[in-house]
Tab-separated table of C-alpha atoms in Angstrom:
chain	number	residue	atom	x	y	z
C	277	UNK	CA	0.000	0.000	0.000
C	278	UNK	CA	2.008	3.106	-1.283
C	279	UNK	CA	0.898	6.715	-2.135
C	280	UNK	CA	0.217	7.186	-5.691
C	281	UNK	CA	2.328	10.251	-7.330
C	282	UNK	CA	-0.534	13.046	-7.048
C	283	UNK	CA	-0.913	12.451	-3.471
C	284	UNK	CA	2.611	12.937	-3.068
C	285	UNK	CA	2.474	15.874	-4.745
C	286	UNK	CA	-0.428	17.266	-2.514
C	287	UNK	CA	1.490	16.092	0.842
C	288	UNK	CA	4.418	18.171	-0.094
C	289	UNK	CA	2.279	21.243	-1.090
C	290	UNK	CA	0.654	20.967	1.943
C	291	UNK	CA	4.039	20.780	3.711
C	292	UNK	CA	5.840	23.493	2.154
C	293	UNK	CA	2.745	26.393	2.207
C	294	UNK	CA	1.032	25.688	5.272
C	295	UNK	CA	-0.146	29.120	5.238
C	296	UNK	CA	-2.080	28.153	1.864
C	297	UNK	CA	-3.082	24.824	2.585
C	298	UNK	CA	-4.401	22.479	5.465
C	299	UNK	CA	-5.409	18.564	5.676
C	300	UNK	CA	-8.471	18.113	7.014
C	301	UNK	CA	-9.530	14.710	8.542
C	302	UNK	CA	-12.644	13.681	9.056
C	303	UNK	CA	-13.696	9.983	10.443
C	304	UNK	CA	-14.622	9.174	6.217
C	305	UNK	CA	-12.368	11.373	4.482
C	306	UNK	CA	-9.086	12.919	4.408
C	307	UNK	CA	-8.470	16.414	2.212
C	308	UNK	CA	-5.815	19.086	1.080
C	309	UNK	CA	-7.854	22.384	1.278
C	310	UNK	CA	-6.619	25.306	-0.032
C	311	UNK	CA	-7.042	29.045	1.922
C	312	UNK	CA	-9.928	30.948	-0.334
C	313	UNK	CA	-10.328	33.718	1.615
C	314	UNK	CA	-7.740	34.467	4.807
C	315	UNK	CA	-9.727	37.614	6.547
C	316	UNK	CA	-12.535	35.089	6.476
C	317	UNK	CA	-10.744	32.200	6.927
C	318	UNK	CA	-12.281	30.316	4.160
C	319	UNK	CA	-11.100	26.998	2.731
C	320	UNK	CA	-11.870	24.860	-0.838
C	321	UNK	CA	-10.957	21.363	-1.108
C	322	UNK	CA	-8.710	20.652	-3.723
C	323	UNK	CA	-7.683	17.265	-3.016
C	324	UNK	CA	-9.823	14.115	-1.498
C	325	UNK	CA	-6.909	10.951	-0.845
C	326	UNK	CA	-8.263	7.610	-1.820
C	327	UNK	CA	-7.793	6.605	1.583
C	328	UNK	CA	-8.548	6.833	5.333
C	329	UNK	CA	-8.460	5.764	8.539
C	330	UNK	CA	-6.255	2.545	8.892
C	331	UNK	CA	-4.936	2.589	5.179
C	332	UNK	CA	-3.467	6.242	5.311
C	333	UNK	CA	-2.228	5.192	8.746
C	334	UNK	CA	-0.146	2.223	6.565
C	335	UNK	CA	0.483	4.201	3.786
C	336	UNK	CA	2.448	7.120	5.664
C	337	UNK	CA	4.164	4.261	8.139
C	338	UNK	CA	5.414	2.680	4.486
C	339	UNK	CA	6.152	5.947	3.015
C	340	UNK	CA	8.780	6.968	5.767
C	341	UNK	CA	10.374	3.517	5.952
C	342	UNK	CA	8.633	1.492	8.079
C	343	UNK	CA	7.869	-1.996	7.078
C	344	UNK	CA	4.150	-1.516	7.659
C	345	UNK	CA	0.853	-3.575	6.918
C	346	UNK	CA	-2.964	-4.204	7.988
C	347	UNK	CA	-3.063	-6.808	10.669
């Protein structure tokens, strides 16, 4: 279970601008929104991962270097 290159992408964005963008995590859904509106503090989602929970959990364990799986 590995991230696929756009979410990669996204991840890094989110890293290097966190001003601009945030991850929001919800118990269904995990997103990269982007800052709209900053005196408002107003958000768009430009990026939905294709997973959550428990398989995000494995995917970042894998993606630093862990040897990681479901159980």
């Amino acid at each position: 279970m590995r991230f696929n290159e756009p979410e990669v992408l996204w991840i890094f964005k989110a890293i290097s601008d966190r001003d601009r963008y945030r991850i929001s995590v919800d118990n269904d859904c995990i997103s990269i929104d982007e800052r709209i509106d900053e005196e408002n503090d107003e958000w768009d989602t430009v990026y939905v991962f294709d997973n959550y929970g428990q398989d995000l959990i494995v995917q970042l364990f894998n993606y630093i270097g862990c040897n990681a799986d479901l159980v």
